[in-house]
Tab-separated table of C-alpha atoms and ligand atoms in Angstrom:
chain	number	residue	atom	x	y	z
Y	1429	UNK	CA	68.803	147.893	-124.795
Y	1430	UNK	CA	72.342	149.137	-124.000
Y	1431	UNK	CA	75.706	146.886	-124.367
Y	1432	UNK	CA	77.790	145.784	-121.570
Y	1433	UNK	CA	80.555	148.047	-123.393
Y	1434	UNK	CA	78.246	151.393	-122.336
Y	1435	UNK	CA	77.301	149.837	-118.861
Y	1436	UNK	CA	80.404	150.033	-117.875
Y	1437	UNK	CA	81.728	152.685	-119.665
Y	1438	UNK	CA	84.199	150.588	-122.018
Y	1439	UNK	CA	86.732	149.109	-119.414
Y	1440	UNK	CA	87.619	145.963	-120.248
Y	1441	UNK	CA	85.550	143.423	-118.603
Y	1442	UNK	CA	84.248	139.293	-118.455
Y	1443	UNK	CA	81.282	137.792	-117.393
Y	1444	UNK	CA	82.288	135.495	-113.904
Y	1445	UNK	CA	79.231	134.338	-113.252
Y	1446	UNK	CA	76.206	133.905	-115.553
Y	1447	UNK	CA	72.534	134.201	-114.900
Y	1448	UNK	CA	71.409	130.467	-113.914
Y	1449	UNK	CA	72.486	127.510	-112.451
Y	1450	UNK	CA	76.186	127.255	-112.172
Y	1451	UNK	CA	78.648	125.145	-110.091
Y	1452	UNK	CA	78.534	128.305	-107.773
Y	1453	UNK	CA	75.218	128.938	-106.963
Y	1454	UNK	CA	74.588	125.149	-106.761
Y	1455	UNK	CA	77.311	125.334	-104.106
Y	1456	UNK	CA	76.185	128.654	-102.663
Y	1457	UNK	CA	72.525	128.175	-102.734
Y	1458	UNK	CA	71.535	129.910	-99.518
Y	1459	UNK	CA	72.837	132.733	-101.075
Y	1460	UNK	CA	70.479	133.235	-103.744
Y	1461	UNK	CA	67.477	131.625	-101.827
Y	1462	UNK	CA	65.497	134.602	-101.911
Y	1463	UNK	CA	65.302	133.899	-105.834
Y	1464	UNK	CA	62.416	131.733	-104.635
Y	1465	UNK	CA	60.243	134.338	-104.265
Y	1466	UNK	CA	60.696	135.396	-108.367
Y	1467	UNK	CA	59.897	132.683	-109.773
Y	1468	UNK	CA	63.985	130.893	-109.789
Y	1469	UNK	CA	64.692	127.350	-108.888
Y	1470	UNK	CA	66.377	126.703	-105.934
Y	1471	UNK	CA	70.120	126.985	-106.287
Y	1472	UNK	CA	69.930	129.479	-109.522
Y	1473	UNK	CA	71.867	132.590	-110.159
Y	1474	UNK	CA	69.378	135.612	-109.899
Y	1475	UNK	CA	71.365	137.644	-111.804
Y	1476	UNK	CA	74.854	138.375	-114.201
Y	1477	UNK	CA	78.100	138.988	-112.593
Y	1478	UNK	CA	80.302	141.185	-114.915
Y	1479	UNK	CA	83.923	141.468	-113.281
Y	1480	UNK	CA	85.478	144.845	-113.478
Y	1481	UNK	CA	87.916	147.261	-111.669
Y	1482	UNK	CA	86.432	148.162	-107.912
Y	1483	UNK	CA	85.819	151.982	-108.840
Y	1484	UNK	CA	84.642	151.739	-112.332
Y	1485	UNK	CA	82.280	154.223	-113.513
Y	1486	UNK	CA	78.676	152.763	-113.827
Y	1487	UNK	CA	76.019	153.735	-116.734
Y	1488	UNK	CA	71.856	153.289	-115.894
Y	1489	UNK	CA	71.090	150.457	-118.404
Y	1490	UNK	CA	67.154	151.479	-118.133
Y	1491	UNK	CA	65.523	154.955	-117.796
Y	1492	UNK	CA	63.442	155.092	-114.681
Y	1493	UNK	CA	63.001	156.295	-111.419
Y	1494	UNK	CA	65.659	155.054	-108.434
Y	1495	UNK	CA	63.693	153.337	-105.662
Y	1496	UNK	CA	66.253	152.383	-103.696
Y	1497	UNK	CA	69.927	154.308	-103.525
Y	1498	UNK	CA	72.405	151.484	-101.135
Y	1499	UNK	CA	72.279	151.741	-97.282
Y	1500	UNK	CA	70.564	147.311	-97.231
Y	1501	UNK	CA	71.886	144.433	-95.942
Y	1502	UNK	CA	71.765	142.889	-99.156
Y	1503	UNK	CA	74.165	143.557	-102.376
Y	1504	UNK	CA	76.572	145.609	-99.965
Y	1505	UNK	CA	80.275	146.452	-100.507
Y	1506	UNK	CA	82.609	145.405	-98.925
Y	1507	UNK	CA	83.812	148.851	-97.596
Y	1508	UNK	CA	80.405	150.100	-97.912
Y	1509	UNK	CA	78.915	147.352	-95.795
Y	1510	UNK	CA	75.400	148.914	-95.475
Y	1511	UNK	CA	76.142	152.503	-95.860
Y	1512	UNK	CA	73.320	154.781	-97.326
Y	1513	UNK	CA	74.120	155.337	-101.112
Y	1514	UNK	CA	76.216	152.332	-101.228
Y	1515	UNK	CA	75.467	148.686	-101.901
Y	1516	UNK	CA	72.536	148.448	-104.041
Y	1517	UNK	CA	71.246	150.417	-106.684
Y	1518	UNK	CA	67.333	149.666	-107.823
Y	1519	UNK	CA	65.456	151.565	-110.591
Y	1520	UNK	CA	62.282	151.070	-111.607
Y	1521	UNK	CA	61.014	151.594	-115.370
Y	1522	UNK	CA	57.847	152.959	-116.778
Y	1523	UNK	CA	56.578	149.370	-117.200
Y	1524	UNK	CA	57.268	148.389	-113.478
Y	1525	UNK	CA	60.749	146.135	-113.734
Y	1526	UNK	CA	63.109	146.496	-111.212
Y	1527	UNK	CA	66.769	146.771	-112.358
Y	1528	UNK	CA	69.467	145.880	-109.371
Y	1529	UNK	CA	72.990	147.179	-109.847
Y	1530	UNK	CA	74.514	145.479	-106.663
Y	1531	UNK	CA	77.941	145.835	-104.558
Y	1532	UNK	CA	78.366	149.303	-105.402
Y	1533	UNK	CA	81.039	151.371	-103.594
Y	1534	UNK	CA	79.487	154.417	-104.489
Y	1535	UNK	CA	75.647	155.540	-105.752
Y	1536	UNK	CA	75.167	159.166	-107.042
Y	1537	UNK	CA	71.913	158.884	-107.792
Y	1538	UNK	CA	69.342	159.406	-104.862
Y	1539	UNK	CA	65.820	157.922	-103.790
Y	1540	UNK	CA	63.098	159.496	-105.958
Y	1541	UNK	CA	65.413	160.672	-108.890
Y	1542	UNK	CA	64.736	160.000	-112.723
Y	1543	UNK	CA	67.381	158.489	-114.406
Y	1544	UNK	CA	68.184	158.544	-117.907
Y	1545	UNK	CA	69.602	155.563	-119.956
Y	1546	UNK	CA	73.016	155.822	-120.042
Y	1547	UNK	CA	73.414	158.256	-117.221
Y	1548	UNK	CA	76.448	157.924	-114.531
Y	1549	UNK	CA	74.902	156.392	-111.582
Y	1550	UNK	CA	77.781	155.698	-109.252
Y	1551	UNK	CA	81.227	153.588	-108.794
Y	1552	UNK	CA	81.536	149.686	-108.992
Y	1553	UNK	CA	83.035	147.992	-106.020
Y	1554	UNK	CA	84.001	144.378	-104.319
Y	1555	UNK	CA	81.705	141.610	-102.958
Y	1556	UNK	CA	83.735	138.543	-103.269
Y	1557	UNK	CA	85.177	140.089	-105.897
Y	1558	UNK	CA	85.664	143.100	-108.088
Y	1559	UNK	CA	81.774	142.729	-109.970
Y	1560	UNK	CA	78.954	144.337	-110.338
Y	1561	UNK	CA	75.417	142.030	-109.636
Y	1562	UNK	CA	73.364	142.897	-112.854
Y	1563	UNK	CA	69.258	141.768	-111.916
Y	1564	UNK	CA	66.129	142.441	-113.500
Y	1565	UNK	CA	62.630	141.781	-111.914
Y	1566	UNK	CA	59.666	141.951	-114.559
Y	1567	UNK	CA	55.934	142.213	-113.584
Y	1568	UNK	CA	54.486	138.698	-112.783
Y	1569	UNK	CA	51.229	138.821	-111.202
Y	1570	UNK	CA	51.310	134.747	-110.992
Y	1571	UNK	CA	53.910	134.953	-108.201
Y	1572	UNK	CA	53.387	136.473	-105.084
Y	1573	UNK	CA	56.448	139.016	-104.633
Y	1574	UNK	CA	54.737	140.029	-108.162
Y	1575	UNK	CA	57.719	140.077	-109.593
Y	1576	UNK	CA	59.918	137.519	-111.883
Y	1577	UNK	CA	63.565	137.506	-111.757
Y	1578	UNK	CA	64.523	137.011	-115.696
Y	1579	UNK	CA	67.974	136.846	-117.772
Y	1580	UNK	CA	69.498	140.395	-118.199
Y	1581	UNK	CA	71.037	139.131	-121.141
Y	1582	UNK	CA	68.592	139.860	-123.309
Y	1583	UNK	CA	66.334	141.632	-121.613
Y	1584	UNK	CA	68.223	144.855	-120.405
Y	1585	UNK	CA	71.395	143.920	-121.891
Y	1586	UNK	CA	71.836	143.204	-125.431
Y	1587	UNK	CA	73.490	139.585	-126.464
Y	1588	UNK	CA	76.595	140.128	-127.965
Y	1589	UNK	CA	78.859	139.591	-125.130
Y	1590	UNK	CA	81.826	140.638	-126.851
Y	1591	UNK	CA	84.186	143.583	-125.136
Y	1592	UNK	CA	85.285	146.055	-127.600
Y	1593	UNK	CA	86.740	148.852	-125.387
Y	1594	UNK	CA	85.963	151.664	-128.476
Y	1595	UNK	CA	86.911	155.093	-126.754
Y	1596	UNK	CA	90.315	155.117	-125.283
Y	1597	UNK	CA	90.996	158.234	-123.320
Y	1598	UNK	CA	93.802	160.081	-124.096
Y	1599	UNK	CA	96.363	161.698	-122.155
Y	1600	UNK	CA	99.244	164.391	-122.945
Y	1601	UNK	CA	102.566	164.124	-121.025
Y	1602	UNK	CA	103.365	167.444	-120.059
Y	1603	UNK	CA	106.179	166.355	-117.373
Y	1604	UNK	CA	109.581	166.621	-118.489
Y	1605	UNK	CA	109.848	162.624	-118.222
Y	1606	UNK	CA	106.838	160.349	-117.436
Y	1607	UNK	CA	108.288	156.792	-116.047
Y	1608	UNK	CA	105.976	153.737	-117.124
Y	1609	UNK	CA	105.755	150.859	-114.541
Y	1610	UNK	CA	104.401	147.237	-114.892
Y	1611	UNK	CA	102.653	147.897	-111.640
Y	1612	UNK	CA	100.824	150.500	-110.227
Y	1613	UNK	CA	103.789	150.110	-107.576
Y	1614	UNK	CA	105.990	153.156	-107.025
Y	1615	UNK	CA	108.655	150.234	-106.224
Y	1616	UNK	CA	108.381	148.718	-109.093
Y	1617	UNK	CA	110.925	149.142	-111.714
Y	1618	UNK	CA	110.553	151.261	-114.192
Y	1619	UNK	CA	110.060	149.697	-118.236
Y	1620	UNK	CA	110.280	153.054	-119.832
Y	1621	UNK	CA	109.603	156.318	-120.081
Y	1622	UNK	CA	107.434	158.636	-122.462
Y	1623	UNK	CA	108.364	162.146	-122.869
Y	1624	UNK	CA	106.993	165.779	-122.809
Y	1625	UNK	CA	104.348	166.400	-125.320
Y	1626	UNK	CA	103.620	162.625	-126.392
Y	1627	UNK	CA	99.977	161.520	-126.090
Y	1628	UNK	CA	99.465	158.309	-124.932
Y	1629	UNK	CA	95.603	156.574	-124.883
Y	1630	UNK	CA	94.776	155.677	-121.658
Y	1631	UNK	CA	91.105	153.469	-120.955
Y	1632	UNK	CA	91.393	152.383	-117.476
Y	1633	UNK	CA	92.710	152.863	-113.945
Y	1634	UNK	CA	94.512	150.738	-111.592
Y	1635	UNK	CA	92.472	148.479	-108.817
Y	1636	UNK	CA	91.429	150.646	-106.116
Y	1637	UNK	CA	91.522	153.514	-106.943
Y	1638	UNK	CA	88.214	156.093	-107.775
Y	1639	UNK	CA	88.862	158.817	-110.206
Y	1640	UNK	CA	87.082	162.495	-110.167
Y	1641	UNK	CA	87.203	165.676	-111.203
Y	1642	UNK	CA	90.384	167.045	-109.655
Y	1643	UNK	CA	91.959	163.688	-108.434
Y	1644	UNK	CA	94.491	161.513	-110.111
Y	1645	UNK	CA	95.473	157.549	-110.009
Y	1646	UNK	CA	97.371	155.198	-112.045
Y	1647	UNK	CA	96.323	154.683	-115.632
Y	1648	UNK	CA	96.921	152.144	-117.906
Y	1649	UNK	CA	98.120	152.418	-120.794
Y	1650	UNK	CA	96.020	150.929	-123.817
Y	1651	UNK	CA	97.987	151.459	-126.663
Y	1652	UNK	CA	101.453	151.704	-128.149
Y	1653	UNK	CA	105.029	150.171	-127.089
Y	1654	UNK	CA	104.092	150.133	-123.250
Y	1655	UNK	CA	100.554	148.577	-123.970
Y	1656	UNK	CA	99.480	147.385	-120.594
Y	1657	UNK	CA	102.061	148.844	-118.398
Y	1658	UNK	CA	100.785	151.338	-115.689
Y	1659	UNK	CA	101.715	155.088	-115.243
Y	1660	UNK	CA	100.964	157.497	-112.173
Y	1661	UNK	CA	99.574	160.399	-113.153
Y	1662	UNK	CA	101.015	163.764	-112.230
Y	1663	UNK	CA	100.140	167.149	-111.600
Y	1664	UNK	CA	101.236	168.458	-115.064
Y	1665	UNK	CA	99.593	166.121	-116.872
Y	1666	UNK	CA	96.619	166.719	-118.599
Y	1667	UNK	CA	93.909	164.399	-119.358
Y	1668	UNK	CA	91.783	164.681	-122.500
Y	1669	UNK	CA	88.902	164.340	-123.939
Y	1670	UNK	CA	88.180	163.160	-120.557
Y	1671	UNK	CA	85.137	161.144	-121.226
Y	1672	UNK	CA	83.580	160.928	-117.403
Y	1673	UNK	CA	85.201	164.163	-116.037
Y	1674	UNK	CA	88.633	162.148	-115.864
Y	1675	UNK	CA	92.232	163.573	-113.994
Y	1676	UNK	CA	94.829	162.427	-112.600
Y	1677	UNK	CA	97.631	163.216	-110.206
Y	1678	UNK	CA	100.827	162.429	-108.512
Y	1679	UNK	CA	101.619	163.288	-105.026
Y	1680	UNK	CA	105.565	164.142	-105.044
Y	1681	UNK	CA	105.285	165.062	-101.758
Y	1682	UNK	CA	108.514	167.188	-100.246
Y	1683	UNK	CA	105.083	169.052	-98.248
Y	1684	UNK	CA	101.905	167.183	-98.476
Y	1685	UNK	CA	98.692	169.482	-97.779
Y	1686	UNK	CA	95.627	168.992	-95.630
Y	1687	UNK	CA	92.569	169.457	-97.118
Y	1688	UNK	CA	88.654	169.415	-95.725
Y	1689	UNK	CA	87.635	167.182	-98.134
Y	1690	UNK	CA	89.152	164.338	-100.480
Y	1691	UNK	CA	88.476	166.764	-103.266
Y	1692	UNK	CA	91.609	168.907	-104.845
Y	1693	UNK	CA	89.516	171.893	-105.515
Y	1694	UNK	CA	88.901	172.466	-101.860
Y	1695	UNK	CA	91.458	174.471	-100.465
Y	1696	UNK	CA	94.752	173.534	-98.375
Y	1697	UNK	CA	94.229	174.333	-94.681
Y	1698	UNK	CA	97.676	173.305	-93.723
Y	1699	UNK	CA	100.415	171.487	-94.530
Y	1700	UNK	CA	103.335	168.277	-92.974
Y	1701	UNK	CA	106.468	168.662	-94.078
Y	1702	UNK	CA	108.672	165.613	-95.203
Y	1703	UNK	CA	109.481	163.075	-92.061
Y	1704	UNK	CA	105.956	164.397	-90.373
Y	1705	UNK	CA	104.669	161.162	-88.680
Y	1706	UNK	CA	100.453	161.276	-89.340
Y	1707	UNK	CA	98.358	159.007	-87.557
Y	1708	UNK	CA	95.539	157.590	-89.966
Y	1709	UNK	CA	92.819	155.195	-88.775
Y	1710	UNK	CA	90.225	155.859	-92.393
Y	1711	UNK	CA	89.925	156.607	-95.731
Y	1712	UNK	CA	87.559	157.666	-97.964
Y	1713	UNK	CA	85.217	156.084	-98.858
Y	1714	UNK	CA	86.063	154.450	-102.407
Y	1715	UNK	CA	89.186	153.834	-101.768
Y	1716	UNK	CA	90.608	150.583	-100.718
Y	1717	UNK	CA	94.522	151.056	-99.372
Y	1718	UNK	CA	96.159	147.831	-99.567
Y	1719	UNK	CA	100.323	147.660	-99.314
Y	1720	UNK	CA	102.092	149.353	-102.133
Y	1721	UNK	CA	99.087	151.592	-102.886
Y	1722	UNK	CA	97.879	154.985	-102.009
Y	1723	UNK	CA	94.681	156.754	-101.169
Y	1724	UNK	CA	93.212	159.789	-99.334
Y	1725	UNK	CA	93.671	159.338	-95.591
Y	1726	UNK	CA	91.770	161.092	-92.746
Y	1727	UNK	CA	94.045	162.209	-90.007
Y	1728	UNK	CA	92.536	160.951	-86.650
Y	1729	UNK	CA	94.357	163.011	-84.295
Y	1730	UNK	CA	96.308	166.594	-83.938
Y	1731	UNK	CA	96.163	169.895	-85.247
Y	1732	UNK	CA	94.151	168.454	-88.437
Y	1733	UNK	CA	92.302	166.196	-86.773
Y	1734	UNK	CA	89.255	165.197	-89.352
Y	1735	UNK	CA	91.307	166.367	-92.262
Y	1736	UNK	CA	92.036	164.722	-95.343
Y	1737	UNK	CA	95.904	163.787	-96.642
Y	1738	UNK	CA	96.580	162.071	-99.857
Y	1739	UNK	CA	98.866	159.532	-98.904
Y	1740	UNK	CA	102.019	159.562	-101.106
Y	1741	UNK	CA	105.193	157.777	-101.787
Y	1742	UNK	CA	106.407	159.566	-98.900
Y	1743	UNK	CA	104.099	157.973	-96.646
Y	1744	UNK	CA	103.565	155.539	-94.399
Y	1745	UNK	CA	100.379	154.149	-93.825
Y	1746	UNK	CA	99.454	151.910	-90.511
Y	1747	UNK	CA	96.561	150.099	-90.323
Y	1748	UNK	CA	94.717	149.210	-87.407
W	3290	LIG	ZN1	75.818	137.859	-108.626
């Protein structure tokens, strides 16, 4: 049995809704009807709703084997909708339960894969909410879906509820001048600033924003005088010990390049200059571009049609 703390890899967290009935589900009921078929009264909460950051990393609370990777109508994301390997994540263990994961933006585990406990199976995302659905469905032969929908609490999950982020991440400033910000706004005015060489511990990023290997995003700062406050990460910083394959980056942007893939390490195919007017009807998936914020863009028409920008403080971003 694994903690919440390792589920979701030690980002701060709270339990929204609870396995059960509660003034929501009594309210919502048609929601959770299928919950009928495991063995729930009407009107009950199938499962545990732990309220996170959309694009935190997810861990595989069981070992098993992945019987369904996203792509149903059911447990979608809200960008996702009912995109394969988005949505729902289902595993099944050795001694036939089915574990849900649900409103996933992003799954990266596939159909017919073993799992490990503990393993990185994909990115959290939004359903009425930044959350992830937590369900478990034991053997039951009394009920005819065979199946009975049970707490997770206690079952998969163990029952301290109690967040204890342990392993801050750690970053090392290596610009001249870092500037700290209560937002992850560039508009916002800066608090403070940190300077070269200091090594601030770092645990989460801002709303909105997936991290990877060889992209960057706001961070927030865990520890010391600026506690909460929010940074943008830049090219010359470095991240360590870099826990899930963590980076970060700013885009400055006097030139902004155009890539053939949100992914840094593919190479630059061409590049706008300052001023450049890009139109921009998508982004990636995982990344959810509301005012004020910025996110990989795919450039819908001219010479880089179906190329990839990262949109920076230089840009402007129209949505349709
Ligand atoms: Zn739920």
């Amino acid at each position: 049995m694994i903690s919440i703390d390792d589920l979701v890899g030690n980002v701060s967290w709270s339990i929204t809704q609870k396995f059960g009935k509660t003034s929501f589900s009594i309210s919502h009921a048609g929601w959770y009807a299928y919950g009928i078929h495991y063995g729930l009264e009407w009107g009950t909460h199938p499962g545990l709703d732990i309220a996170i950051p959309v694009l935190t990393p997810l861990f595989s609370p069981v070992s098993g084997e992945v019987i369904l990777s996203g792509g149903t109508s059911v447990f979608t994301n809200v960008v996702g909708g009912t995109d394969p390997q988005t949505g729902q994540l289902k595993i099944r263990t050795d001694d036939g339960s089915h574990v849900i994961l649900g409103h996933m933006r992003r799954i990266d585990v596939k159909e017919g894969e073993r799992v490990d406990q503990g393993q990185h199976v994909g990115l959290s995302g939004y359903n009425n909410g930044p959350h992830v659905h937590v369900e478990i469905r034991i053997p039951d032969a009394s009920l005819d879906s065979g199946l009975r929908i049970v707490s997770p609490i206690g079952s998969i999950l163990s029952e301290n509820p109690i967040s204890q982020p342990t392993r801050p991440r750690l970053f090392r400033v290596d610009a001249d001048v870092l500037s700290v910000h209560d937002q992850p706004l560039m508009d916002i005015q800066s608090p403070g600033e940190y300077q070269r060489g200091e090594v601030i511990p770092c645990n989460t990023v801002a709303l909105a924003q997936e991290v990877k290997p060889g992209e960057r995003a706001w961070g927030q700062i865990s520890g010391g005088d600026f506690a909460g406050k929010w940074v943008y990460l830049g090219f010359t910083t470095e991240v360590r010990p870099g826990d899930n394959g963590v980076q970060f980056y700013i885009v400055t942007a006097n030139t902004k390049n155009i890539r053939i893939s949100p992914d840094s390490s593919v190479p630059a195919v061409g590049v706008y200059t300052r001023g450049s007017i890009l139109p921009i009807d998508e982004v990636v998936d995982g990344e959810v571009v509301d005012p004020g914020q910025r996110a990989w863009g795919k450039i819908a028409q001219g010479p880089f049609e179906g190329r990839w920008a990262y949109l920076g403080s230089q840009s402007t971003l129209k949505l349709t």
